[in-house]
XYZ file of N, CA, C and O in Angstrom:
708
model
N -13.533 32.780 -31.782
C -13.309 31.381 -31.451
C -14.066 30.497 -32.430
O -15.195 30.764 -32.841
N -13.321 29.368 -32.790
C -14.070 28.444 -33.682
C -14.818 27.370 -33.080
O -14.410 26.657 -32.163
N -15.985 27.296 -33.673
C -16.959 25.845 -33.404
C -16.447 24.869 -33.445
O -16.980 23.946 -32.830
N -15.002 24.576 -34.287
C -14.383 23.408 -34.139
C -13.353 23.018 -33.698
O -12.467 23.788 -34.070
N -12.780 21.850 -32.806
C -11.858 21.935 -32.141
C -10.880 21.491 -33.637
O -11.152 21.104 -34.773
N -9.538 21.832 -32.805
C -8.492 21.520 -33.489
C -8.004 19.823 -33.021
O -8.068 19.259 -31.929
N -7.624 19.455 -34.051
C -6.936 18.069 -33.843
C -6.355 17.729 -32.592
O -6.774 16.785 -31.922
N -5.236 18.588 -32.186
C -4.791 19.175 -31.309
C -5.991 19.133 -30.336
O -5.677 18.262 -29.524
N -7.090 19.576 -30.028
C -7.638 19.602 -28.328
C -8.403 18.446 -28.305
O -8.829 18.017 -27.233
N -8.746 17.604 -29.898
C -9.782 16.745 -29.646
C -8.844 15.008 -29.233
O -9.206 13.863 -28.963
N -7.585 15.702 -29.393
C -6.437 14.372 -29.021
C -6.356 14.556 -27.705
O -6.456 13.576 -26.967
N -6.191 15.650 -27.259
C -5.624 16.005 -25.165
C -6.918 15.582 -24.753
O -7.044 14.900 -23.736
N -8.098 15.996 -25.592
C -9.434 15.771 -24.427
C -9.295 13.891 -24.699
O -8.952 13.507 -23.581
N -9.367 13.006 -25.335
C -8.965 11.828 -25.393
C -7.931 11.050 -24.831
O -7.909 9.882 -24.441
N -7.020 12.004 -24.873
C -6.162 11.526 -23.590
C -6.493 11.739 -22.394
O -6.255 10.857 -21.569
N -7.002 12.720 -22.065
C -7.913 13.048 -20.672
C -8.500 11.878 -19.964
O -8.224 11.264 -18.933
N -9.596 11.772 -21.079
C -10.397 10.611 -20.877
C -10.122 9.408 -20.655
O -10.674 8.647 -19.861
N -9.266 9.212 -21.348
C -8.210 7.858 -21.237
C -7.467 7.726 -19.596
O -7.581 6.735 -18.876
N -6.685 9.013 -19.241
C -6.254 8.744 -18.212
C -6.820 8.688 -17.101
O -6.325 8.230 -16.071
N -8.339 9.341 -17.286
C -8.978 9.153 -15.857
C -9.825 7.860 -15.395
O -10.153 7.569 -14.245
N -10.204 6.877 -17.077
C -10.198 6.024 -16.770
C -9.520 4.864 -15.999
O -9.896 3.923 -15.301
N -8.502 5.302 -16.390
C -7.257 4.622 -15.644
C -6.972 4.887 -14.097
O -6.266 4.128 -13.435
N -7.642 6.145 -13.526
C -7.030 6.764 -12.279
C -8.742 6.345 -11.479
O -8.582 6.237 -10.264
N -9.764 6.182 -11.768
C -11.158 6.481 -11.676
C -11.256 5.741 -10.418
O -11.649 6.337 -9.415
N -10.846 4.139 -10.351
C -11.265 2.886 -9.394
C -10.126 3.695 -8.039
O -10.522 3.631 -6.875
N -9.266 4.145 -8.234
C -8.490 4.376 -7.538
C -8.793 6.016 -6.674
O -8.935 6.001 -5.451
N -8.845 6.965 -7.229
C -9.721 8.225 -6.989
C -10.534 8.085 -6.136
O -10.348 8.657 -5.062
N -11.841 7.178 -6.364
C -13.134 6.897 -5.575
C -12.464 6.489 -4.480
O -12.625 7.224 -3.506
N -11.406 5.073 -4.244
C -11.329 4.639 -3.015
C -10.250 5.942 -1.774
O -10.243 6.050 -0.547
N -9.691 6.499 -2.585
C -9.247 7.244 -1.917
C -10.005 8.159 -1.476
O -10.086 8.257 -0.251
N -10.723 9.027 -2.266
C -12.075 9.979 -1.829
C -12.602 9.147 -0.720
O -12.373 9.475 0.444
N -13.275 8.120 -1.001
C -13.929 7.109 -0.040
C -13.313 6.678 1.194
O -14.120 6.176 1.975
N -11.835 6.739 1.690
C -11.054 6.255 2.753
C -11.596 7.779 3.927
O -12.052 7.877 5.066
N -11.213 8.718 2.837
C -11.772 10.474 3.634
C -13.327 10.709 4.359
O -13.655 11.406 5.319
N -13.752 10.229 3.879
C -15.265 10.320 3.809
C -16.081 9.523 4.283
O -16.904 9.831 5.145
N -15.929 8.178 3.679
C -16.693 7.311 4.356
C -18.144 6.734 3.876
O -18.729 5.699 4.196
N -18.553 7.934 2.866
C -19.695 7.923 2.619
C -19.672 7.968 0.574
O -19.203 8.924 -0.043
N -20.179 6.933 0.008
C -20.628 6.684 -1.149
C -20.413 7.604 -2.315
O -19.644 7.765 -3.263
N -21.808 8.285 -1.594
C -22.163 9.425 -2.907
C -21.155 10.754 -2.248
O -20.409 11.156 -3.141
N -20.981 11.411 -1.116
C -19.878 12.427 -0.999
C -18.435 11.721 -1.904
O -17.712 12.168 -2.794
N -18.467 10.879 -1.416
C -16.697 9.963 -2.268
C -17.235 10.478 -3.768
O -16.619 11.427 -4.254
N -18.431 9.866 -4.587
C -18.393 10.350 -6.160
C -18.615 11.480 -5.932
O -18.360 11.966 -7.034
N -19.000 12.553 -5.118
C -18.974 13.856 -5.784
C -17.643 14.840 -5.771
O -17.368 15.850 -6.419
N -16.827 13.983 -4.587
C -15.366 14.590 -4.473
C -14.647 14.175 -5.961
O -13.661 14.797 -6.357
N -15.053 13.416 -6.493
C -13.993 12.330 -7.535
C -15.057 13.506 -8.845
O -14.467 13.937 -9.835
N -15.950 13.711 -8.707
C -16.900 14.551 -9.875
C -15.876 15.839 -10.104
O -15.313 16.141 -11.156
N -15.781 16.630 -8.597
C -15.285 17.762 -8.579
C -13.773 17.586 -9.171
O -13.445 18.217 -10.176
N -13.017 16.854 -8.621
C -12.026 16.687 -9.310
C -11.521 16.443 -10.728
O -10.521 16.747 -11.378
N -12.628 15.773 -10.920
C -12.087 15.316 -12.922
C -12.624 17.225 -12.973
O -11.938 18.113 -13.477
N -13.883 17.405 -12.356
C -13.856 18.514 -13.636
C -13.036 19.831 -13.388
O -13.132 20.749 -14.203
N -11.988 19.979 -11.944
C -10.829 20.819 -11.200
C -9.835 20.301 -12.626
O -9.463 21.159 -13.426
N -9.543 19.118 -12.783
C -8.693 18.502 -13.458
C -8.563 18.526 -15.251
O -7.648 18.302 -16.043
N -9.807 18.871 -15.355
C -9.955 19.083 -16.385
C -9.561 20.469 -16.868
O -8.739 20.549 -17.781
N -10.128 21.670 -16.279
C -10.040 22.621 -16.462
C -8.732 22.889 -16.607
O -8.407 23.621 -17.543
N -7.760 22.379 -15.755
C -6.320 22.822 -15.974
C -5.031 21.803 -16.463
O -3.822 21.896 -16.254
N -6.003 20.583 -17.362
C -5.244 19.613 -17.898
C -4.200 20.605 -18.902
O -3.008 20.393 -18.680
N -4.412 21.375 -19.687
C -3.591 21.949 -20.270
C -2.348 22.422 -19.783
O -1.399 22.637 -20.537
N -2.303 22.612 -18.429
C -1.062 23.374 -17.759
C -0.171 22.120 -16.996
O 0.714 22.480 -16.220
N -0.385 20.724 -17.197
C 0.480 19.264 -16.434
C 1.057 19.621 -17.756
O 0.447 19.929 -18.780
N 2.439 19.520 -17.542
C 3.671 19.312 -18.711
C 4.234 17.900 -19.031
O 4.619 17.508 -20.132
N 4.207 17.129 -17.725
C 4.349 15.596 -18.340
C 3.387 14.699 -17.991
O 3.117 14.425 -16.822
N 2.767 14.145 -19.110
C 1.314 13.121 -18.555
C 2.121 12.236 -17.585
O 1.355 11.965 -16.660
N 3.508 11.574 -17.347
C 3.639 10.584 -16.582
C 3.361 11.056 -15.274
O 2.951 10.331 -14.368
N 3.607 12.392 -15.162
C 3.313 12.400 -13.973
C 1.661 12.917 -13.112
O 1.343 13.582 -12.126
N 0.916 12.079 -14.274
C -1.111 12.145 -13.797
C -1.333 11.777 -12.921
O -2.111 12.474 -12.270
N -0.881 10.554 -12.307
C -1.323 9.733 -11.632
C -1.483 10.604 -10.365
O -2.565 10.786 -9.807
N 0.165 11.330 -9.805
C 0.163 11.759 -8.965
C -0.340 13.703 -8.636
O -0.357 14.321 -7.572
N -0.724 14.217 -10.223
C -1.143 15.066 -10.112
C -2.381 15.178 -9.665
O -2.699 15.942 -8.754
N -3.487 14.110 -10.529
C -4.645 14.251 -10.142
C -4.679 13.636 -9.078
O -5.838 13.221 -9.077
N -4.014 13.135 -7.772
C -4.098 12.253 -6.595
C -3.927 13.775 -5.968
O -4.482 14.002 -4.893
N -3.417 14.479 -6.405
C -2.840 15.904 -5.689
C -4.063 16.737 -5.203
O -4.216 17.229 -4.085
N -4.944 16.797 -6.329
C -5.907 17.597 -6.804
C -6.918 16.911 -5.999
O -7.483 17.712 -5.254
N -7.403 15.549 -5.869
C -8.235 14.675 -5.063
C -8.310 15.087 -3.763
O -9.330 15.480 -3.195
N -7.160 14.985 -3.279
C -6.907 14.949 -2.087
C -7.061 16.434 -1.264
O -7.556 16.505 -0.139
N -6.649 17.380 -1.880
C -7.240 18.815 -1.525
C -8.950 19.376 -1.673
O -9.434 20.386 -1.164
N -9.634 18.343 -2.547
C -10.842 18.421 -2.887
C -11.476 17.566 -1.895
O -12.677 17.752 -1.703
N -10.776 16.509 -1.123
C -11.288 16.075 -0.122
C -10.913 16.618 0.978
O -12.021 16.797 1.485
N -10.332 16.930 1.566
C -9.727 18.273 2.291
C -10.731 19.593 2.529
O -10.932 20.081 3.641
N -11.349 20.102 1.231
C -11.866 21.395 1.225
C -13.416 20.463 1.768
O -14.276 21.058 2.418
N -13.539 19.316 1.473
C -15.126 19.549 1.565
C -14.881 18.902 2.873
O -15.731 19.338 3.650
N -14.065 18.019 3.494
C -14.498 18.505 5.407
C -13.833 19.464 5.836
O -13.505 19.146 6.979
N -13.422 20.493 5.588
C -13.052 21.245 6.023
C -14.865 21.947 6.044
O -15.585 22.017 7.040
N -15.210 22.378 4.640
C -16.647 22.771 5.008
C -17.484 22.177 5.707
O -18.265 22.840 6.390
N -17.523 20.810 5.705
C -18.686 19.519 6.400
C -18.400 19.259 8.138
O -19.292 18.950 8.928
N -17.114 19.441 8.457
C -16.400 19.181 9.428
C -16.831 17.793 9.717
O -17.240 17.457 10.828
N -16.743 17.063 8.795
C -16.538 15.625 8.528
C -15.355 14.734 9.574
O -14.668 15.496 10.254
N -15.203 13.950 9.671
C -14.207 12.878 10.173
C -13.526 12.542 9.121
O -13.960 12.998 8.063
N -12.803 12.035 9.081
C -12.299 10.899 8.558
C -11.958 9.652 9.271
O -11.021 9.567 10.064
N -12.832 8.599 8.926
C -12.475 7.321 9.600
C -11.359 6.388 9.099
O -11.068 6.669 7.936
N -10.658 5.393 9.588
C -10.302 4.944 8.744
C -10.664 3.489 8.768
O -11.207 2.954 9.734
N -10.294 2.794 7.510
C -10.512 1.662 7.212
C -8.856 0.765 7.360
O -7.823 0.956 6.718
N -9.150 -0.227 8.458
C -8.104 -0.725 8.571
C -7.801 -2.177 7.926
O -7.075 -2.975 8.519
N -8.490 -2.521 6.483
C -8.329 -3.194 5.528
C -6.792 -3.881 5.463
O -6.437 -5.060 5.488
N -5.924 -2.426 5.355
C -4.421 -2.694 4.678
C -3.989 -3.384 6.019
O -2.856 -3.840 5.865
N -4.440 -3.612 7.192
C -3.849 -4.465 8.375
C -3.718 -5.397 7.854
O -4.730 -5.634 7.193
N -2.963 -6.161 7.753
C -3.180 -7.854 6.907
C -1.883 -8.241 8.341
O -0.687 -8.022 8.150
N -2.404 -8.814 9.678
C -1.538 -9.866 10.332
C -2.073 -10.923 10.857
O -3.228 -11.267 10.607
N -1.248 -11.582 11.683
C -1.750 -13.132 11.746
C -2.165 -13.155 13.466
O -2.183 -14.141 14.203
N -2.447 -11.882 13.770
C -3.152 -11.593 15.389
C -4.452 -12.435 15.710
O -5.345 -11.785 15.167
N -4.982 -13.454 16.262
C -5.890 -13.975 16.706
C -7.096 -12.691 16.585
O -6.839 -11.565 17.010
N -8.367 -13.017 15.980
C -9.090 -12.104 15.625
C -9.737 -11.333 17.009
O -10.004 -10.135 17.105
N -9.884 -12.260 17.922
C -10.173 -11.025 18.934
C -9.355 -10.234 19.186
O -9.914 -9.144 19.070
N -8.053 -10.049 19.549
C -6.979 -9.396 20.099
C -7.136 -8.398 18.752
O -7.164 -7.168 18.796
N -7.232 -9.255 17.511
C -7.323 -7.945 16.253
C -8.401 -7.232 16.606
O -8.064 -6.101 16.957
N -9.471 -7.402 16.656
C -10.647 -6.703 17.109
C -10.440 -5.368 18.141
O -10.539 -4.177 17.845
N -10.177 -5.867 19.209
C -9.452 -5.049 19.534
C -8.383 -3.815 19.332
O -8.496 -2.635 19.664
N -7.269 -4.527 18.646
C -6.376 -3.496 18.489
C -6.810 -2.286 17.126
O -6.312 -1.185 16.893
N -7.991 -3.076 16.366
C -8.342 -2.966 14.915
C -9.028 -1.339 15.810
O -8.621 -0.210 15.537
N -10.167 -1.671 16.922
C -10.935 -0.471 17.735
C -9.462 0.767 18.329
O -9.665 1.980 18.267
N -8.745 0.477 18.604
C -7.449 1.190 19.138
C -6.791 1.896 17.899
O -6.445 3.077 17.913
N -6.651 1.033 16.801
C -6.063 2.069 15.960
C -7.174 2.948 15.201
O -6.835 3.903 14.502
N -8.439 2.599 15.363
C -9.296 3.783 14.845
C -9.554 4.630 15.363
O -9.927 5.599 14.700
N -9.498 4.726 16.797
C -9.459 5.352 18.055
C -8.055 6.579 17.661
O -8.142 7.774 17.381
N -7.029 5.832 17.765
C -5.856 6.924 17.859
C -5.766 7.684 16.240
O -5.249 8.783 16.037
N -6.377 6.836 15.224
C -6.374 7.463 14.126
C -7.155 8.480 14.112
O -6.583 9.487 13.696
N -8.713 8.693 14.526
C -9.577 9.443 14.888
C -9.061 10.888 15.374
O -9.689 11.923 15.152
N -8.159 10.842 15.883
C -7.660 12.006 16.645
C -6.256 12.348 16.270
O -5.430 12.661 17.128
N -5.997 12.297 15.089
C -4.596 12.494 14.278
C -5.221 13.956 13.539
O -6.414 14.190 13.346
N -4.656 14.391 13.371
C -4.462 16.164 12.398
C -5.222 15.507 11.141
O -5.278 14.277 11.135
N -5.697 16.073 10.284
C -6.301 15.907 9.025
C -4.573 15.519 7.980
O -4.339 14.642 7.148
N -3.761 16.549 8.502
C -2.411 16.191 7.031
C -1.894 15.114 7.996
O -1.330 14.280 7.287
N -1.834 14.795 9.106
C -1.010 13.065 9.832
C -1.664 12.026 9.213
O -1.076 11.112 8.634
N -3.254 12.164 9.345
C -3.944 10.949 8.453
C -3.852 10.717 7.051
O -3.949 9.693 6.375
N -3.615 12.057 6.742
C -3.281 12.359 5.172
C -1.690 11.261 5.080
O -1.569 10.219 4.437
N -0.950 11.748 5.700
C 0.147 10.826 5.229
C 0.118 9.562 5.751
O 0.684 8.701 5.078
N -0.334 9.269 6.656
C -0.742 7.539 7.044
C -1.033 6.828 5.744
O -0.372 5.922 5.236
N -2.500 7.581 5.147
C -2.748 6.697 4.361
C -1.892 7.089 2.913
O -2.021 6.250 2.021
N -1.348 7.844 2.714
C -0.832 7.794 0.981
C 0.323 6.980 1.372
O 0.897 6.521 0.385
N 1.094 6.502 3.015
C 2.109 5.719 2.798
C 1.876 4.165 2.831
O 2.252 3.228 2.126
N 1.055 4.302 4.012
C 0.644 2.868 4.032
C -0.869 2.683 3.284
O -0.915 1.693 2.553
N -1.504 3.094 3.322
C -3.195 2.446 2.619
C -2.398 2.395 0.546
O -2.669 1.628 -0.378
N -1.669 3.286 0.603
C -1.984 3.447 -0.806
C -0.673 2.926 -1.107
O -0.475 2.653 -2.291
N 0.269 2.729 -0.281
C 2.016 2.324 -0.664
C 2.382 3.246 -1.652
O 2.874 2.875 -2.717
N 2.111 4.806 -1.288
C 3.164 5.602 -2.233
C 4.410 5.842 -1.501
O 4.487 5.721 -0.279
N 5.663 6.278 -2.474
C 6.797 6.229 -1.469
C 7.157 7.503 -0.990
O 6.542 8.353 -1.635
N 7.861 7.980 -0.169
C 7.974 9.242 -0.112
C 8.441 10.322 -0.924
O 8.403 11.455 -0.442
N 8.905 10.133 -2.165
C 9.201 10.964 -3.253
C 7.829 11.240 -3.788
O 7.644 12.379 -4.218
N 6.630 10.208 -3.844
C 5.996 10.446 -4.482
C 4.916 11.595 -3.676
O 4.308 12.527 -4.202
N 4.920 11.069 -1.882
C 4.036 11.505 -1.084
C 4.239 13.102 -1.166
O 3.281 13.870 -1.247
N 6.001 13.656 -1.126
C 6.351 14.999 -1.508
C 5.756 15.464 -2.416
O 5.115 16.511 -2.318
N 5.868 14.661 -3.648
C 5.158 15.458 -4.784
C 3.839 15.589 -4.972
O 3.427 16.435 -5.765
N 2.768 14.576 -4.101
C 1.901 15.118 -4.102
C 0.928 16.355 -3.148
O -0.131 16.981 -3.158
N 2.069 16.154 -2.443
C 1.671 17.170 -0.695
C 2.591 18.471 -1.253
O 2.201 19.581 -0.890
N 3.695 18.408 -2.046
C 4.191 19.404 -2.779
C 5.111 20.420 -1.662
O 5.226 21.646 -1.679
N 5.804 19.241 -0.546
C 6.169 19.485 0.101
C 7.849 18.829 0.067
O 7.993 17.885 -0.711
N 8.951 19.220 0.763
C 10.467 18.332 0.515
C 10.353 17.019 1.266
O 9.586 16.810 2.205
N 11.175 16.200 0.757
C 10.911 15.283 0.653
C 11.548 14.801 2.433
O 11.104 13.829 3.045
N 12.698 15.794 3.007
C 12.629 15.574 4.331
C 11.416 15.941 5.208
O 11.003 15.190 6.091
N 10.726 17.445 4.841
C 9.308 17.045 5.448
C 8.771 16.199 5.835
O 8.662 15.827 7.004
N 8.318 15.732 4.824
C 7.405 14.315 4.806
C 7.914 13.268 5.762
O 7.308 12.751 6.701
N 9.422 13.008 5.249
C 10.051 12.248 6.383
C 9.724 12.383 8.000
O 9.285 11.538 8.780
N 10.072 13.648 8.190
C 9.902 13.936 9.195
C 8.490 13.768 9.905
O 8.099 13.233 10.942
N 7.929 14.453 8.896
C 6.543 15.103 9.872
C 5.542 13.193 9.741
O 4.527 12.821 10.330
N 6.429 12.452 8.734
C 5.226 10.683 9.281
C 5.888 10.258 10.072
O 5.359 9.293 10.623
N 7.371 10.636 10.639
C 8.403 9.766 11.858
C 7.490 10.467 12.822
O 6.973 9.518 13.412
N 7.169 11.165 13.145
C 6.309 12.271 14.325
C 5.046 11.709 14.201
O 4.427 11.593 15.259
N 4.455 11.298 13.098
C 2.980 10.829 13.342
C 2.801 9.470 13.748
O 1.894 8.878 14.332
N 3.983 9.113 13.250
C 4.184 7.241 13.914
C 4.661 7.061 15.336
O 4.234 6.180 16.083
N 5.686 8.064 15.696
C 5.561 8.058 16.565
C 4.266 8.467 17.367
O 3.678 7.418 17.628
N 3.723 9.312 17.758
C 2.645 9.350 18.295
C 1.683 8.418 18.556
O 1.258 7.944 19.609
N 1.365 8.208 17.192
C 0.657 6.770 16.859
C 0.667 5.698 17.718
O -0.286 5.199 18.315
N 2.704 5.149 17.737
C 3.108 3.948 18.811
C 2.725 4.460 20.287
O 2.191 3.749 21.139
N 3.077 5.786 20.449
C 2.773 6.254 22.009
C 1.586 5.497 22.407
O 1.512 4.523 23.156
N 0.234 6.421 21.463
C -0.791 6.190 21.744
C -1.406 4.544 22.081
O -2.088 4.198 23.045
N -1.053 3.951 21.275
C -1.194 2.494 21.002
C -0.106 1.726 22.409
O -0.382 0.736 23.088
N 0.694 2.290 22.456
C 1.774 1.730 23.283
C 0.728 1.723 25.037
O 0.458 0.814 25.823
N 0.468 2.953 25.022
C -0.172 3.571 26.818
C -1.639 2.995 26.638
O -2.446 3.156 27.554
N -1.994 2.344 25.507
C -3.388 2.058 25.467
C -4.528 3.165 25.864
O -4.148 4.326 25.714
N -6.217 2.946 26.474
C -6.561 3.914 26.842
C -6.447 5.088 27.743
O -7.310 5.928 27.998
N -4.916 4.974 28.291
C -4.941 6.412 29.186
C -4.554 6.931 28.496
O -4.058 7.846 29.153
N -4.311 7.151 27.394
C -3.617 8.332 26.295
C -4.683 9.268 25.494
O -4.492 10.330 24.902
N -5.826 8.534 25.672
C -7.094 8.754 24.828
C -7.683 10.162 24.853
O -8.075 10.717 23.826
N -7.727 10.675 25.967
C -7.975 12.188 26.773
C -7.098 13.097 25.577
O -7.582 13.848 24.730
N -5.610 12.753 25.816
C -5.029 13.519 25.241
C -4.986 14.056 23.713
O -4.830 13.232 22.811
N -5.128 15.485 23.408
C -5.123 15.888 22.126
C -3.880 15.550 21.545
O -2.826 15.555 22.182
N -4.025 15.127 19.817
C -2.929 14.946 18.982
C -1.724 15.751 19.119
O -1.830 16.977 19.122
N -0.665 15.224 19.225
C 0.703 16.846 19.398
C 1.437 16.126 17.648
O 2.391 16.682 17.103
């Protein structure tokens, strides 16, 4: 092996770099929606550039980075509550309505409540559809699942969702189906 890179790796590692700048602000908040917590969010987003790195050579089209390394994120946040047996809370930011703030207050405590108790992949698709507005072609490709899946299995989590929200706290007892 040579001490020196070839033109060739010292251009891909520059493009590397380039694209994760680009993906970086976005990475963290997503790590950060999982987690909750600061420094776990940068060390999920650490593990990933360097998951991402290692196998930048094997993505065949850079257009599709954005959603590869979102791929790679998201299983890296995944593996570490799966070890931590972490929560995931969520942040109900992307609510943007014109509900009188107590009644929001309220409903804001209800949907963290029923979110709280959603499957790890239901919250998973909550937020890549609504927190992050990916569409479902994209949500497939990054869950690497068909694209009726996905359909399906967020019509089932929304529904639930409305149940829950619908019966208010007598539903609360009940485990996620």
């Amino acid at each position: 092996m040579s001490m020196f890179k070839s033109e060739k790796q010292k251009n891909r590692e520059q493009l590397f770099e380039t694209l994760i700048k680009q993906e970086q602000k976005k990475l963290y908040r997503v790590a950060y929606s999982y987690v909750k917590n600061e420094q776990t969010a940068l060390d999920i987003v650490q593990d990933t550039v360097i998951k991402a790195y290692k196998s930048f050579d094997r993505l065949k089209n850079i257009d599709f980075f954005s959603t590869w390394i979102t791929r790679i994120l998201i299983n890296t946040a995944l593996d570490h509550i799966k070890k931590s047996k972490d929560i995931i809370p969520l942040d109900v930011g992307w609510l943007n309505t014109q509900i009188v703030e107590e009644n929001l207050t309220v409903l804001v405590m209800d949907i963290e409540e029923v979110f709280g108790k959603l499957k790890a992949n239901q919250k998973t698709l909550l937020l890549l559809r609504f927190y992050y507005g990916y569409s479902i072609p994209e949500i497939a490709d990054i869950l690497e699942k068909p694209e009726g899946t996905v359909k399906s299995q967020l019509h089932r989590t929304l529904q639930i969702v409305k149940k829950k929200l619908a019966h208010g706290g007598d539903v609360y007892g009940e485990a996620a189906r």
